[in-house]
PDB file of C-alpha atoms in Angstrom:
ATOM      1  CA  MET S   1    -157.618 -48.109 -17.994  1.00  0.00           C
ATOM      2  CA  PRO S   2    -158.022 -46.430 -21.553  1.00  0.00           C
ATOM      3  CA  PRO S   3    -155.439 -47.647 -24.156  1.00  0.00           C
ATOM      4  CA  LEU S   4    -154.005 -44.284 -24.883  1.00  0.00           C
ATOM      5  CA  VAL S   5    -153.158 -43.980 -21.170  1.00  0.00           C
ATOM      6  CA  ARG S   6    -151.496 -47.540 -21.136  1.00  0.00           C
ATOM      7  CA  PHE S   7    -150.073 -47.034 -24.876  1.00  0.00           C
ATOM      8  CA  ILE S   8    -148.530 -43.706 -22.976  1.00  0.00           C
ATOM      9  CA  LEU S   9    -147.539 -45.160 -19.611  1.00  0.00           C
ATOM     10  CA  GLY S  10    -145.820 -48.268 -21.766  1.00  0.00           C
ATOM     11  CA  HIS S  11    -143.380 -46.175 -23.437  1.00  0.00           C
ATOM     12  CA  VAL S  12    -142.448 -44.278 -20.157  1.00  0.00           C
ATOM     13  CA  VAL S  13    -141.568 -47.394 -18.314  1.00  0.00           C
ATOM     14  CA  VAL S  14    -139.588 -48.536 -21.504  1.00  0.00           C
ATOM     15  CA  GLY S  15    -137.728 -44.901 -21.513  1.00  0.00           C
ATOM     16  CA  THR S  16    -137.270 -45.226 -17.628  1.00  0.00           C
ATOM     17  CA  ALA S  17    -135.810 -48.523 -18.128  1.00  0.00           C
ATOM     18  CA  ALA S  18    -133.211 -47.129 -21.008  1.00  0.00           C
ATOM     19  CA  GLY S  19    -132.482 -44.273 -18.691  1.00  0.00           C
ATOM     20  CA  TRP S  20    -131.074 -46.419 -16.036  1.00  0.00           C
ATOM     21  CA  THR S  21    -129.624 -48.853 -18.281  1.00  0.00           C
ATOM     22  CA  LEU S  22    -127.565 -45.875 -19.327  1.00  0.00           C
ATOM     23  CA  LEU S  23    -127.233 -44.665 -15.788  1.00  0.00           C
ATOM     24  CA  ALA S  24    -125.993 -47.957 -15.008  1.00  0.00           C
ATOM     25  CA  ALA S  25    -123.289 -48.242 -17.771  1.00  0.00           C
ATOM     26  CA  LEU S  26    -122.100 -45.022 -16.819  1.00  0.00           C
ATOM     27  CA  LEU S  27    -121.308 -45.931 -13.259  1.00  0.00           C
ATOM     28  CA  ALA S  28    -120.164 -49.266 -14.125  1.00  0.00           C
ATOM     29  CA  LEU S  29    -117.843 -47.904 -16.382  1.00  0.00           C
ATOM     30  CA  ASP S  30    -116.874 -45.089 -14.173  1.00  0.00           C
ATOM     31  CA  VAL S  31    -117.171 -42.512 -17.087  1.00  0.00           C
ATOM     32  CA  ALA S  32    -115.397 -39.511 -15.931  1.00  0.00           C
ATOM     33  CA  GLY S  33    -114.887 -40.813 -12.767  1.00  0.00           C
ATOM     34  CA  LEU S  34    -118.665 -40.650 -11.745  1.00  0.00           C
ATOM     35  CA  ARG S  35    -118.699 -43.368  -9.901  1.00  0.00           C
ATOM     36  CA  SER S  36    -115.315 -42.582  -7.804  1.00  0.00           C
ATOM     37  CA  LEU S  37    -116.718 -39.357  -6.902  1.00  0.00           C
ATOM     38  CA  ILE S  38    -120.069 -40.665  -5.954  1.00  0.00           C
ATOM     39  CA  ALA S  39    -118.644 -43.519  -3.624  1.00  0.00           C
ATOM     40  CA  ASN S  40    -116.457 -40.950  -2.186  1.00  0.00           C
ATOM     41  CA  SER S  41    -119.192 -38.639  -1.315  1.00  0.00           C
ATOM     42  CA  PRO S  42    -120.622 -38.429   1.953  1.00  0.00           C
ATOM     43  CA  ASP S  43    -124.206 -38.001   0.289  1.00  0.00           C
ATOM     44  CA  GLY S  44    -123.675 -40.773  -2.480  1.00  0.00           C
ATOM     45  CA  ALA S  45    -126.865 -42.292  -2.124  1.00  0.00           C
ATOM     46  CA  LEU S  46    -128.978 -39.157  -2.675  1.00  0.00           C
ATOM     47  CA  ALA S  47    -126.447 -38.853  -5.551  1.00  0.00           C
ATOM     48  CA  VAL S  48    -127.537 -42.080  -7.099  1.00  0.00           C
ATOM     49  CA  GLY S  49    -130.781 -41.127  -6.189  1.00  0.00           C
ATOM     50  CA  MET S  50    -131.108 -37.624  -7.774  1.00  0.00           C
ATOM     51  CA  LEU S  51    -129.573 -39.149 -10.830  1.00  0.00           C
ATOM     52  CA  ALA S  52    -131.956 -42.135 -11.301  1.00  0.00           C
ATOM     53  CA  LEU S  53    -134.804 -39.974 -10.688  1.00  0.00           C
ATOM     54  CA  PHE S  54    -133.486 -37.306 -13.432  1.00  0.00           C
ATOM     55  CA  PHE S  55    -132.603 -39.901 -16.060  1.00  0.00           C
ATOM     56  CA  ALA S  56    -136.056 -41.850 -15.702  1.00  0.00           C
ATOM     57  CA  ILE S  57    -137.741 -37.978 -16.056  1.00  0.00           C
ATOM     58  CA  THR S  58    -135.667 -37.434 -18.996  1.00  0.00           C
ATOM     59  CA  PHE S  59    -135.642 -40.672 -20.840  1.00  0.00           C
ATOM     60  CA  GLY S  60    -139.427 -41.776 -19.814  1.00  0.00           C
ATOM     61  CA  SER S  61    -141.026 -38.198 -21.400  1.00  0.00           C
ATOM     62  CA  ALA S  62    -138.496 -38.748 -24.271  1.00  0.00           C
ATOM     63  CA  ALA S  63    -140.262 -42.020 -25.373  1.00  0.00           C
ATOM     64  CA  SER S  64    -143.468 -40.693 -24.236  1.00  0.00           C
ATOM     65  CA  GLY S  65    -143.277 -38.053 -26.592  1.00  0.00           C
ATOM     66  CA  ALA S  66    -141.583 -39.952 -29.289  1.00  0.00           C
ATOM     67  CA  ALA S  67    -144.633 -42.390 -29.039  1.00  0.00           C
ATOM     68  CA  ILE S  68    -147.127 -39.647 -29.116  1.00  0.00           C
ATOM     69  CA  ILE S  69    -145.349 -38.280 -32.568  1.00  0.00           C
ATOM     70  CA  SER S  70    -145.353 -41.225 -33.985  1.00  0.00           C
ATOM     71  CA  LEU S  71    -149.450 -42.065 -33.561  1.00  0.00           C
ATOM     72  CA  GLY S  72    -150.393 -39.901 -36.861  1.00  0.00           C
ATOM     73  CA  ARG S  73    -148.254 -42.369 -38.982  1.00  0.00           C
ATOM     74  CA  ASP S  74    -149.500 -44.898 -41.181  1.00  0.00           C
ATOM     75  CA  ASP S  75    -148.379 -48.275 -40.962  1.00  0.00           C
ATOM     76  CA  ARG S  76    -147.191 -47.748 -45.229  1.00  0.00           C
ATOM     77  CA  GLY S  77    -143.857 -46.507 -43.636  1.00  0.00           C
ATOM     78  CA  GLY S  78    -144.925 -42.673 -44.416  1.00  0.00           C
ATOM     79  CA  GLY S  79    -146.101 -40.105 -42.336  1.00  0.00           C
ATOM     80  CA  ARG S  80    -149.286 -38.331 -42.935  1.00  0.00           C
ATOM     81  CA  ARG S  81    -149.219 -36.493 -46.650  1.00  0.00           C
ATOM     82  CA  PHE S  82    -150.292 -33.318 -46.956  1.00  0.00           C
ATOM     83  CA  ARG S  83    -151.096 -32.054 -50.006  1.00  0.00           C
ATOM     84  CA  PHE S  84    -150.634 -28.417 -51.022  1.00  0.00           C
ATOM     85  CA  ALA S  85    -150.817 -26.916 -54.577  1.00  0.00           C
ATOM     86  CA  LEU S  86    -147.758 -24.961 -55.527  1.00  0.00           C
ATOM     87  CA  PRO S  87    -148.408 -21.849 -57.481  1.00  0.00           C
ATOM     88  CA  ARG S  88    -147.726 -22.287 -61.171  1.00  0.00           C
ATOM     89  CA  LEU S  89    -145.232 -20.575 -63.103  1.00  0.00           C
ATOM     90  CA  ALA S  90    -146.283 -18.042 -65.568  1.00  0.00           C
ATOM     91  CA  GLU S  91    -144.136 -17.306 -68.670  1.00  0.00           C
ATOM     92  CA  ALA S  92    -142.417 -13.980 -69.200  1.00  0.00           C
ATOM     93  CA  LYS S  93    -141.185 -12.573 -72.504  1.00  0.00           C
ATOM     94  CA  VAL S  94    -138.199 -10.810 -72.124  1.00  0.00           C
ATOM     95  CA  ALA S  95    -136.253  -9.207 -75.025  1.00  0.00           C
ATOM     96  CA  VAL S  96    -132.540 -10.226 -75.042  1.00  0.00           C
ATOM     97  CA  SER S  97    -129.898  -8.466 -77.126  1.00  0.00           C
ATOM     98  CA  PRO S  98    -127.191 -10.496 -79.311  1.00  0.00           C
ATOM     99  CA  ARG S  99    -124.153 -10.958 -76.985  1.00  0.00           C
ATOM    100  CA  ARG S 100    -120.574  -9.909 -78.887  1.00  0.00           C
ATOM    101  CA  PRO S 101    -118.201 -12.401 -77.999  1.00  0.00           C
ATOM    102  CA  ALA S 102    -115.584 -11.788 -75.716  1.00  0.00           C
ATOM    103  CA  PRO S 103    -112.095 -10.680 -76.629  1.00  0.00           C
ATOM    104  CA  VAL S 104    -109.643 -13.063 -77.068  1.00  0.00           C
ATOM    105  CA  LEU S 105    -106.697 -12.129 -75.063  1.00  0.00           C
ATOM    106  CA  ARG S 106    -103.155 -13.399 -76.526  1.00  0.00           C
ATOM    107  CA  ALA S 107    -100.344 -14.711 -74.592  1.00  0.00           C
ATOM    108  CA  GLY S 108     -97.713 -11.341 -74.891  1.00  0.00           C
ATOM    109  CA  GLY S 109    -100.429  -8.844 -73.910  1.00  0.00           C
ATOM    110  CA  ARG S 110    -101.876  -8.668 -77.747  1.00  0.00           C
TER     111      ARG S 110
END
């Protein structure tokens, strides 16, 4: 098996395991009455199966996407360094007239 495929499949497996762990925690803690709803449903096994499938797809895809995005990074902690030159600013000569001081307002209206 090519190393890149093995790399991606490894991350998909890890993401799927993370998704199923989260699903197990949600069911164990009965978040929002989810476990009770599934237990009282005649199609509870189908519901758990669909949840497991979609958690696997979601978390497996997220893990493989994060792995693919991180492929371009180097080991020094930074990502790719894109170097581009900013345009230099030119000096502009502007004529400025002297400012008059603002009038001082005193208490009492004068």
